């Protein structure tokens, strides 16, 4: 883990607090003697499992080299989420961290909000697989198993009705599965970039 100045928001039962800390080596230590130095107007909410935290941080905290001077240079912003034990954060998994690709002047308003990836292809994949296997595949199997004796004298497209419906459902199952399979790999390739 890179050395970094950290502002952490912790929700403990129904109380939210913000603290200053620093990352060193593979650990994190709260700033002492006052871990709230340079912070004011702390507020936050927890809605639908999402913690929103708002605070004001002093641009410069005099006499502290472990709290970055935000007027000195541009910084990359790192965000992470994880659990806490009381008012102390616990180590988080790398997959729960986000680092901006650009550095920012943090004295100016800038939107670095987590850019959510489009889930359209994942949703289409799920819809197509559901259509294929829960609907079309099931109807096709039921037609072949239980409806061979129904519509004995009727034909559809030159074959018995049950077989025409069975065939149409199985063809739909094949194409929906193939398309769903392709879409999820397109999404995986786009995510890997």
XYZ file of C-alpha atoms in Angstrom:
193
model
C 0.000 0.000 0.000
C 1.357 3.432 -0.872
C 1.888 6.015 1.809
C -1.140 8.273 1.853
C -3.065 10.772 3.910
C -6.476 9.269 4.686
C -9.829 10.677 5.677
C -12.014 7.831 6.884
C -15.746 7.785 7.503
C -16.962 5.108 9.883
C -20.514 4.145 10.735
C -20.722 2.458 14.125
C -24.266 1.360 14.955
C -26.203 4.581 14.228
C -23.357 7.060 14.732
C -21.100 8.388 11.965
C -17.626 9.828 12.610
C -14.791 11.028 10.377
C -11.123 10.686 11.300
C -7.746 11.554 9.830
C -5.240 8.723 9.492
C -2.285 7.735 7.360
C -1.307 4.643 5.427
C 2.214 3.390 6.026
C 3.608 0.108 4.758
C 0.720 -2.338 5.098
C -1.090 -0.604 7.935
C -3.197 2.383 8.798
C -2.785 4.538 11.905
C -5.035 7.301 13.160
C -3.394 10.725 13.510
C -2.520 11.374 17.117
C -3.203 12.989 19.492
C -6.399 14.278 17.785
C -7.616 12.147 14.868
C -10.330 14.707 14.062
C -7.844 17.520 13.426
C -8.701 19.531 10.321
C -12.200 18.052 9.954
C -15.521 19.823 10.458
C -19.178 19.630 9.426
C -19.237 15.829 9.330
C -22.538 14.286 8.295
C -23.724 11.200 6.504
C -26.509 8.782 5.753
C -26.963 5.079 5.193
C -29.618 4.334 2.587
C -30.144 1.007 0.844
C -26.758 -0.219 2.042
C -24.910 2.827 0.637
C -22.994 5.021 3.078
C -22.798 8.676 2.048
C -20.368 10.814 3.989
C -19.848 14.569 3.802
C -17.206 16.630 5.602
C -15.059 19.736 5.303
C -11.304 19.217 5.507
C -8.807 21.998 6.104
C -6.560 22.572 3.088
C -3.532 22.843 5.322
C -3.069 21.496 8.853
C -0.164 23.442 10.301
C 2.741 21.455 11.679
C 1.546 18.110 10.298
C 3.545 16.409 7.556
C 1.429 13.253 7.764
C -1.661 15.211 6.655
C -1.170 16.314 3.062
C -1.179 20.010 2.204
C -3.913 20.116 -0.440
C -2.633 23.411 -1.868
C 0.844 22.008 -2.599
C 0.138 19.782 -5.583
C -2.375 17.645 -7.425
C -3.264 14.272 -5.939
C -4.728 11.002 -7.078
C -7.807 10.163 -5.047
C -8.111 6.693 -3.584
C -11.421 5.416 -2.292
C -11.995 2.148 -0.490
C -14.703 0.472 1.476
C -14.565 -2.141 4.140
C -15.493 -3.046 7.648
C -14.636 -1.416 10.946
C -14.115 -2.674 14.452
C -15.515 -0.003 16.705
C -13.979 3.236 15.394
C -10.988 1.518 13.751
C -11.015 0.498 10.098
C -9.935 -3.028 9.253
C -7.887 -4.028 6.180
C -9.933 -4.033 2.991
C -9.678 -6.172 -0.104
C -8.037 -4.641 -3.184
C -11.253 -5.247 -5.151
C -12.989 -2.777 -2.803
C -10.618 0.064 -3.764
C -10.779 2.677 -6.523
C -7.967 5.012 -7.602
C -8.483 7.866 -10.033
C -6.404 7.606 -13.187
C -5.763 11.377 -13.155
C -4.518 13.615 -10.372
C -6.664 16.553 -9.286
C -6.270 19.950 -7.699
C -8.399 19.329 -4.622
C -8.876 23.045 -3.921
C -11.244 23.232 -6.898
C -14.644 21.560 -7.268
C -14.266 18.429 -9.361
C -16.487 15.436 -9.909
C -14.500 12.247 -9.447
C -17.545 10.207 -8.526
C -17.316 6.519 -9.165
C -18.346 6.081 -12.734
C -20.697 3.155 -12.760
C -20.229 0.693 -15.548
C -23.188 0.042 -17.753
C -24.889 -3.185 -16.776
C -27.012 -3.316 -19.932
C -25.161 -6.284 -21.453
C -25.293 -8.209 -18.166
C -29.038 -7.569 -17.906
C -29.573 -8.612 -21.528
C -27.568 -11.780 -20.864
C -29.772 -12.590 -17.864
C -32.984 -11.862 -19.771
C -31.945 -13.993 -22.736
C -30.892 -16.937 -20.567
C -34.145 -16.715 -18.610
C -36.140 -16.561 -21.841
C -34.169 -19.471 -23.267
C -34.144 -21.908 -20.376
C -37.058 -20.988 -18.123
C -39.557 -20.174 -20.850
C -38.740 -21.525 -24.305
C -36.807 -24.622 -23.191
C -39.420 -25.583 -20.614
C -42.348 -25.128 -22.996
C -40.517 -27.102 -25.699
C -39.833 -29.995 -23.311
C -43.413 -29.999 -22.006
C -44.784 -30.084 -25.551
C -42.634 -33.108 -26.425
C -43.453 -34.932 -23.185
C -47.153 -34.292 -22.597
C -48.798 -32.991 -25.779
C -48.029 -35.655 -28.394
C -51.603 -36.882 -28.231
C -53.175 -33.420 -28.382
C -54.319 -32.061 -31.745
C -54.038 -35.537 -33.357
C -55.522 -34.468 -36.697
C -54.110 -30.939 -36.889
C -50.837 -29.929 -38.505
C -48.797 -26.751 -38.461
C -46.209 -26.073 -41.182
C -46.639 -29.643 -42.429
C -45.909 -31.340 -39.068
C -47.964 -32.152 -35.998
C -48.771 -29.120 -33.845
C -46.869 -30.368 -30.780
C -43.729 -30.878 -32.875
C -43.979 -27.460 -34.558
C -44.251 -25.762 -31.136
C -41.466 -27.962 -29.720
C -39.170 -27.164 -32.659
C -39.861 -23.399 -32.482
C -39.143 -23.377 -28.727
C -35.911 -25.345 -29.104
C -34.699 -23.089 -31.942
C -35.536 -20.039 -29.780
C -33.650 -21.649 -26.867
C -30.580 -22.212 -29.050
C -30.450 -18.674 -30.473
C -31.229 -16.931 -27.159
C -28.512 -19.008 -25.429
C -25.951 -18.280 -28.163
C -26.708 -14.550 -28.093
C -26.654 -14.415 -24.270
C -23.358 -16.298 -24.240
C -21.833 -13.864 -26.747
C -23.078 -10.785 -24.856
C -21.481 -11.773 -21.560
C -18.114 -12.292 -23.250
C -18.419 -8.920 -24.984
C -19.050 -7.382 -21.527
C -16.076 -9.209 -20.011
C -13.790 -8.001 -22.787
C -15.013 -4.416 -22.409
C -14.466 -4.585 -18.632
C -10.928 -5.926 -19.073
C -9.886 -2.830 -21.048
